[in-house]
Each structure stands twice: as C-alpha cells, then as structure tokens.
Coordinates of C-alpha atoms in Angstrom, one line a residue:
X1 CA 79.8 -39.0 -80.1
X2 CA 77.8 -37.1 -82.2
X3 CA 74.2 -38.1 -82.3
X4 CA 71.7 -38.5 -85.4
X5 CA 68.7 -36.2 -85.7
X6 CA 66.1 -38.9 -84.6
X7 CA 67.5 -39.1 -81.8
X8 CA 67.4 -35.6 -80.7
X9 CA 63.5 -35.7 -81.9
X10 CA 63.2 -38.0 -79.8
X11 CA 64.4 -36.1 -77.1
X12 CA 62.7 -33.3 -77.3
X13 CA 59.7 -35.0 -77.0
X14 CA 60.6 -37.0 -74.0
X15 CA 61.7 -33.7 -72.7
X16 CA 58.0 -32.4 -73.5
X17 CA 55.8 -35.1 -72.0
X18 CA 57.8 -34.9 -68.7
X19 CA 57.4 -31.4 -68.7
X20 CA 54.0 -31.7 -69.0
X21 CA 53.6 -34.2 -66.6
X22 CA 55.1 -31.5 -63.5
X23 CA 53.6 -29.4 -64.8
X24 CA 49.8 -31.3 -64.1
X25 CA 51.7 -32.6 -60.7
X26 CA 52.1 -28.7 -60.0
X27 CA 48.4 -27.9 -60.6
X28 CA 47.2 -30.9 -58.9
X29 CA 49.4 -30.3 -55.7
X30 CA 49.3 -25.9 -55.8
X31 CA 45.3 -25.5 -56.3
X32 CA 45.4 -22.8 -55.3
X33 CA 48.3 -20.7 -57.0
X34 CA 47.3 -18.8 -60.2
X35 CA 49.4 -17.5 -63.4
X36 CA 50.2 -14.3 -64.4
X37 CA 48.5 -14.0 -67.8
X38 CA 50.6 -12.7 -70.1
X39 CA 52.1 -10.4 -67.3
X40 CA 49.4 -7.8 -67.8
X41 CA 46.3 -9.1 -65.1
X42 CA 46.1 -10.1 -61.4
X43 CA 45.3 -12.3 -60.6
X44 CA 43.0 -12.8 -57.6
X45 CA 42.2 -16.1 -56.4
X46 CA 38.7 -16.8 -54.8
X47 CA 39.4 -17.4 -51.3
X48 CA 35.7 -19.3 -51.2
X49 CA 37.5 -22.7 -51.7
X50 CA 36.1 -23.3 -54.9
X51 CA 40.0 -22.8 -57.0
X52 CA 38.6 -20.6 -59.6
X53 CA 40.5 -17.1 -59.7
X54 CA 38.9 -14.0 -60.8
X55 CA 40.8 -11.7 -63.0
X56 CA 40.5 -8.0 -62.1
X57 CA 41.1 -7.0 -65.6
X58 CA 42.8 -4.1 -64.6
X59 CA 47.0 -4.8 -65.2
X60 CA 49.5 -3.5 -63.1
X61 CA 52.0 -3.1 -65.5
X62 CA 54.0 -5.4 -62.5
X63 CA 53.4 -8.7 -64.6
X64 CA 52.8 -9.9 -61.0
X65 CA 50.1 -12.8 -60.6
X66 CA 49.0 -12.4 -56.8
X67 CA 46.8 -15.4 -56.2
X68 CA 45.0 -15.0 -53.0
X69 CA 45.0 -18.4 -52.1
X70 CA 48.6 -19.0 -52.7
X71 CA 52.2 -17.6 -54.0
X72 CA 53.3 -14.9 -56.4
X73 CA 55.1 -16.3 -59.4
X74 CA 56.3 -13.8 -61.9
X75 CA 56.1 -13.8 -65.4
X76 CA 59.5 -14.1 -66.2
X77 CA 59.0 -18.0 -64.8
X78 CA 61.6 -17.7 -61.8
X79 CA 59.7 -19.7 -60.1
X80 CA 60.4 -18.2 -57.1
X81 CA 57.5 -18.5 -53.7
X82 CA 56.8 -14.3 -52.6
X83 CA 55.3 -16.0 -49.6
X84 CA 54.6 -18.9 -47.6
X85 CA 51.7 -21.1 -48.5
X86 CA 48.2 -19.5 -46.7
X87 CA 46.7 -21.3 -43.8
X88 CA 43.5 -21.8 -44.6
X89 CA 41.2 -20.7 -41.4
X90 CA 39.0 -23.2 -40.1
X91 CA 36.4 -20.7 -38.2
X92 CA 36.0 -22.9 -35.4
X93 CA 32.1 -24.1 -34.7
X94 CA 30.2 -23.4 -31.1
X95 CA 27.8 -25.7 -30.7
X96 CA 24.8 -24.3 -28.7
X97 CA 23.4 -23.9 -25.3
X98 CA 21.1 -26.6 -24.8
X99 CA 17.0 -25.3 -24.8
X100 CA 16.8 -24.8 -21.3
X101 CA 14.4 -28.1 -20.5
X102 CA 10.6 -27.3 -18.9
X103 CA 9.8 -28.5 -15.6
X104 CA 8.0 -31.4 -14.9
X105 CA 5.5 -29.7 -12.6
X106 CA 5.7 -26.5 -14.7
X107 CA 1.7 -25.1 -14.2
X108 CA 1.3 -27.1 -11.5
X109 CA 2.5 -26.4 -8.3
X110 CA -0.2 -25.3 -5.9
X111 CA 0.0 -22.2 -3.4
X112 CA 0.9 -22.6 -0.6
X113 CA -1.8 -23.8 2.2
X114 CA -2.1 -20.6 4.1
X115 CA -1.5 -20.6 8.2
X116 CA -4.6 -21.2 10.1
X117 CA -4.6 -17.4 12.2
X118 CA -2.2 -15.4 9.7
X119 CA -5.4 -13.8 9.1
X120 CA -6.7 -12.8 12.4
X121 CA -8.7 -14.8 13.0
X122 CA -8.2 -18.6 15.2
X123 CA -9.0 -21.8 13.4
X124 CA -12.4 -23.0 14.4
X125 CA -10.8 -25.8 16.0
X126 CA -9.5 -23.5 18.6
X127 CA -13.2 -22.0 18.5
X128 CA -14.5 -25.3 20.2
X129 CA -18.0 -24.9 21.6
X130 CA -18.1 -20.8 20.0
X131 CA -18.8 -22.8 16.3
X132 CA -22.4 -22.4 17.4
X133 CA -21.9 -18.8 16.5
X134 CA -22.9 -20.2 13.1
X135 CA -26.2 -20.6 13.8
X136 CA -29.0 -18.2 11.9
X137 CA -30.5 -15.2 13.3
X138 CA -33.4 -16.7 14.4
X139 CA -31.6 -19.3 16.8
X140 CA -29.7 -16.9 18.4
X141 CA -32.8 -14.7 19.2
X142 CA -35.3 -17.0 20.1
X143 CA -32.2 -19.2 22.5
X144 CA -32.5 -19.7 25.5
X145 CA -30.5 -17.8 27.9
X146 CA -28.7 -20.6 29.5
X147 CA -27.6 -22.4 26.8
X148 CA -24.6 -22.2 24.8
X149 CA -25.9 -20.4 22.0
X150 CA -28.1 -17.9 24.4
X151 CA -25.1 -17.3 25.6
X152 CA -23.3 -16.6 22.5
X153 CA -26.6 -14.0 22.1
X154 CA -25.7 -12.1 25.0
X155 CA -22.3 -11.8 23.9
X156 CA -23.8 -10.5 20.4
X157 CA -26.0 -8.1 22.5
X158 CA -22.8 -6.8 24.9
X159 CA -20.6 -6.0 21.7
X160 CA -23.4 -3.9 20.2
X161 CA -24.2 -2.4 23.0
X162 CA -20.3 -1.1 23.1
X163 CA -20.7 0.3 19.3
X164 CA -23.5 2.6 20.3
X165 CA -21.3 3.6 23.3
X166 CA -19.2 4.3 21.4
X167 CA -21.2 5.8 19.0
X168 CA -22.5 7.8 22.0
X169 CA -19.8 8.9 23.2
X170 CA -18.0 10.7 19.4
X171 CA -21.0 12.2 19.2
X172 CA -21.6 13.6 22.9
X173 CA -17.3 14.5 22.5
X174 CA -18.1 16.2 19.4
X175 CA -20.2 18.4 20.9
X176 CA -18.6 19.3 23.4
X177 CA -15.1 20.3 21.8
X178 CA -18.0 22.8 20.1
X179 CA -18.9 25.0 23.2
X180 CA -17.1 27.3 25.2
X181 CA -15.8 26.3 28.2
X182 CA -16.5 28.2 31.4
X183 CA -14.7 30.9 33.0
X184 CA -15.8 30.1 36.8
X185 CA -16.6 27.7 38.5
X186 CA -20.5 26.9 38.5
X187 CA -20.4 27.4 42.6
X188 CA -18.9 31.1 42.3
X189 CA -21.7 32.2 39.7
X190 CA -24.2 30.1 41.8
X191 CA -22.9 32.5 44.5
X192 CA -23.3 36.1 42.1
X193 CA -26.5 34.7 40.5
X194 CA -28.1 34.4 44.2
X195 CA -27.3 37.8 45.2
X196 CA -28.3 39.5 41.9
X197 CA -31.8 37.9 42.5
X198 CA -32.0 39.5 45.9
X199 CA -30.6 42.9 44.7
X200 CA -33.6 42.5 42.1
X201 CA -36.1 42.0 44.7
X202 CA -34.8 44.9 46.8
X203 CA -34.9 46.9 44.2
X204 CA -38.0 45.6 42.6
X205 CA -40.2 46.6 47.0
X206 CA -38.4 49.6 46.2
X207 CA -40.2 50.7 42.8
X208 CA -43.6 49.7 44.6
X209 CA -43.1 51.1 46.7
X210 CA -42.3 54.6 45.4
X211 CA -45.5 53.6 43.2
X212 CA -47.6 53.6 46.5
X213 CA -46.2 57.2 47.9
X214 CA -46.9 58.3 43.8
X215 CA -50.4 57.0 43.7
X216 CA -51.3 58.4 47.8
X217 CA -49.4 62.5 46.5
X218 CA -52.5 62.0 44.7
X219 CA -50.5 61.2 41.4
X220 CA -48.5 63.7 41.3
X221 CA -45.2 64.8 43.3
X222 CA -41.6 65.7 41.6
X223 CA -39.7 63.9 43.8
X224 CA -41.7 61.3 44.8
X225 CA -41.9 60.6 40.5
X226 CA -37.9 61.7 39.9
X227 CA -37.1 58.3 42.7
X228 CA -39.1 56.2 41.0
X229 CA -37.4 57.1 37.9
X230 CA -34.1 56.5 39.5
X231 CA -35.4 53.1 41.5
X232 CA -37.2 52.1 37.8
X233 CA -33.4 52.4 36.5
X234 CA -31.6 50.4 39.1
X235 CA -34.6 47.5 39.0
X236 CA -33.9 47.4 34.9
X237 CA -29.8 47.1 35.7
X238 CA -30.0 44.1 38.4
X239 CA -32.4 42.3 36.1
X240 CA -30.4 42.1 33.4
X241 CA -26.7 41.5 35.4
X242 CA -29.8 38.6 37.0
X243 CA -29.9 37.6 33.6
X244 CA -26.7 38.2 32.5
X245 CA -25.0 35.5 34.8
X246 CA -28.2 33.4 34.7
X247 CA -27.1 32.5 31.3
X248 CA -23.8 32.3 32.2
X249 CA -25.2 29.8 34.9
X250 CA -27.4 27.9 31.8
X251 CA -23.8 27.1 30.1
X252 CA -22.5 26.7 32.3
X253 CA -24.1 23.9 33.9
X254 CA -24.6 22.8 30.0
X255 CA -20.8 22.4 29.9
X256 CA -20.3 20.4 33.5
X257 CA -23.2 17.8 32.3
X258 CA -22.1 17.2 28.9
X259 CA -18.3 16.9 29.9
X260 CA -19.9 13.9 33.0
X261 CA -22.1 11.9 30.2
X262 CA -18.2 12.1 28.1
X263 CA -16.3 10.6 31.1
X264 CA -18.7 8.1 32.4
X265 CA -19.0 6.7 28.5
X266 CA -15.6 6.9 27.9
X267 CA -15.3 4.5 31.3
X268 CA -17.9 2.4 29.7
X269 CA -16.4 2.0 26.1
X270 CA -12.8 1.3 28.4
X271 CA -14.7 -1.4 30.5
X272 CA -16.3 -2.6 27.8
X273 CA -13.4 -5.0 26.0
X274 CA -14.0 -7.0 29.7
X275 CA -17.4 -7.0 30.0
X276 CA -17.6 -8.8 26.2
X277 CA -14.7 -11.4 27.1
X278 CA -16.3 -12.1 30.0
X279 CA -19.8 -13.3 28.2
X280 CA -18.2 -14.8 25.1
X281 CA -15.6 -17.0 27.9
X282 CA -18.9 -17.2 30.2
X283 CA -20.4 -19.4 26.2
X284 CA -17.2 -20.9 25.7
X285 CA -15.2 -24.0 26.7
X286 CA -11.5 -23.3 25.6
X287 CA -9.8 -20.7 26.4
X288 CA -11.0 -17.8 25.1
X289 CA -7.7 -15.0 22.8
X290 CA -8.5 -12.1 21.0
X291 CA -8.1 -14.4 17.5
X292 CA -10.5 -16.5 19.0
X293 CA -13.0 -13.7 19.4
X294 CA -12.0 -11.8 16.1
X295 CA -13.4 -15.1 14.4
X296 CA -16.9 -15.2 16.2
X297 CA -16.9 -11.9 15.5
X298 CA -16.1 -12.7 12.1
X299 CA -19.0 -15.6 12.3
X300 CA -21.8 -13.4 14.2
X301 CA -20.7 -10.6 11.5
X302 CA -19.9 -7.7 13.9

C-alpha cells in the first residue's frame, strides 16, 4: 500500500524526535563516555569526576575517541563498547588515631618518700635520748659529765681523739717507711760498740804512756816517736770504728722506737671504735647500731 508524502515526513520527524530522546538518555546514562571529534582527536575524559573531557589536540589517525572514564567509541558509529565501564575507586578513609588523653595527675606526682636509714643514718626515732646531740657546742662543753649531754660530749671527745690518733699513725708510718731498716739487731750493735769503746780507751792509754816516755827522754827519741806515731794512728782508727758503731746504734734505736710507736698507735686505732661505741652506749637509752652512731656523728658535725 502506497504512503503519501505527508505520512513519510511525519514518520521521519517522529524518528528524529525518538533518536534525540535516545541520545539524551544515553548521555545521562553514560556521563563518562567521550565521543570522537570527527575522528581527528583523542577524547581524554578527565578522571576528576567532573565529566569534562580534555582534548589533547593531537590526532592519532585511528579516529577513536578514548575516554578515560568510560568505553572507547569509534568514529564509524558502530557503537561497540571496547571495554567495560571503568569502576570508580573510592579511597577508603582511615580514621586518625585518637590523641592520647593527658593524665589528670600529670605533673602532680609527688616524689617517693625516702625510707629511713636509706642514707646510712638512723631515723631520729631510733636515736632516743641521743637526739640530745642536737645541743649547741656551749652546752656540750659545759655539761655535767654524768648528764646525758655530758656523756655525749665525752663520746664526741673520744671520736676527736681517735681522729688525732689516725693522723699521728699516718705521719709516723710515713716516716718509718722513709727510713732504712737496720741490717743488724740492736743488741749486736751494742755489743760491738762496747768492745770498740774499750779498744779506744786502751789505745788512748798507750798513746798517753808513749807521750810520757818521750817527754822523759827529753822530747827526742826515734824509737819512742815511731811507736807513738803508730799508737796515734791506731787510736784514730779505733775512734772512727766507734763513731760508725754509734751512728749505726743511733739509727737502729730511732727505727726501733718509731716502729714501737707505730705498733702502739696501730693498736690504739684498732681499739678506738670499741672505746667510742662503749661511750655512746653509756649515753643511750636504746640499742646503738652503726646507723645510730653515724646519725649521732652527723649531728655532732664529726
């Protein structure tokens, strides 16, 4: 059946209208698709999600519009989708870690209390009556010997004497170490010196006798003069020997005396702690320990 020209025109108009509607629907459904521009340029769809394609302007001759956000459509209009729709990647937001909550006690922590005795000194409660060592120096000097303060003063004086003993011991020990120990016993030196002194006396008597003989001979006698010369030289040698023995004896005596003094001081220094402790216990009303004694010394400035 033949259609009239007006019917054909109406059909074409309806087709164009339908195609326009389809194009609008396609543009809405595929916002990321870029169309080839006359086959001369590559359509580069912006990946920023704003839907705007940026044309690079350089035609590669393949006529393909390459949209980064969607499918690749050819200029020939075949409509073939060469790739699946690109999936948008949404960066997973990571919640920041919560800031540490400042402690309500920050800056308010009190230092730990020092335990009693941790510094080597007893707590005042352990001293008892020995806390009287707090007394001023005048009170210690003028206190009655039988009073509590007087007994503490006696302890203080004993400690000071002990310090003097230690100083004297150090001094005498240094002197003793600087001396040369005698090579012989003092008794042996004494015996040799006694003999030497007898020899000196004997030779001196001989010299006196020869001088008297020479005087009786008128002052001139070759034999007497020769004998007198020999006697004089022997007396000189005997005196030199005696002098050497005296020096050796003196050195040996000094060494022995200093050694005895060091020994005596050493014994006193060794006994001093017991003497001091006994005096302190006599002034105390509680057990005296090393820590208690150290605390009392600190109070006395020792």
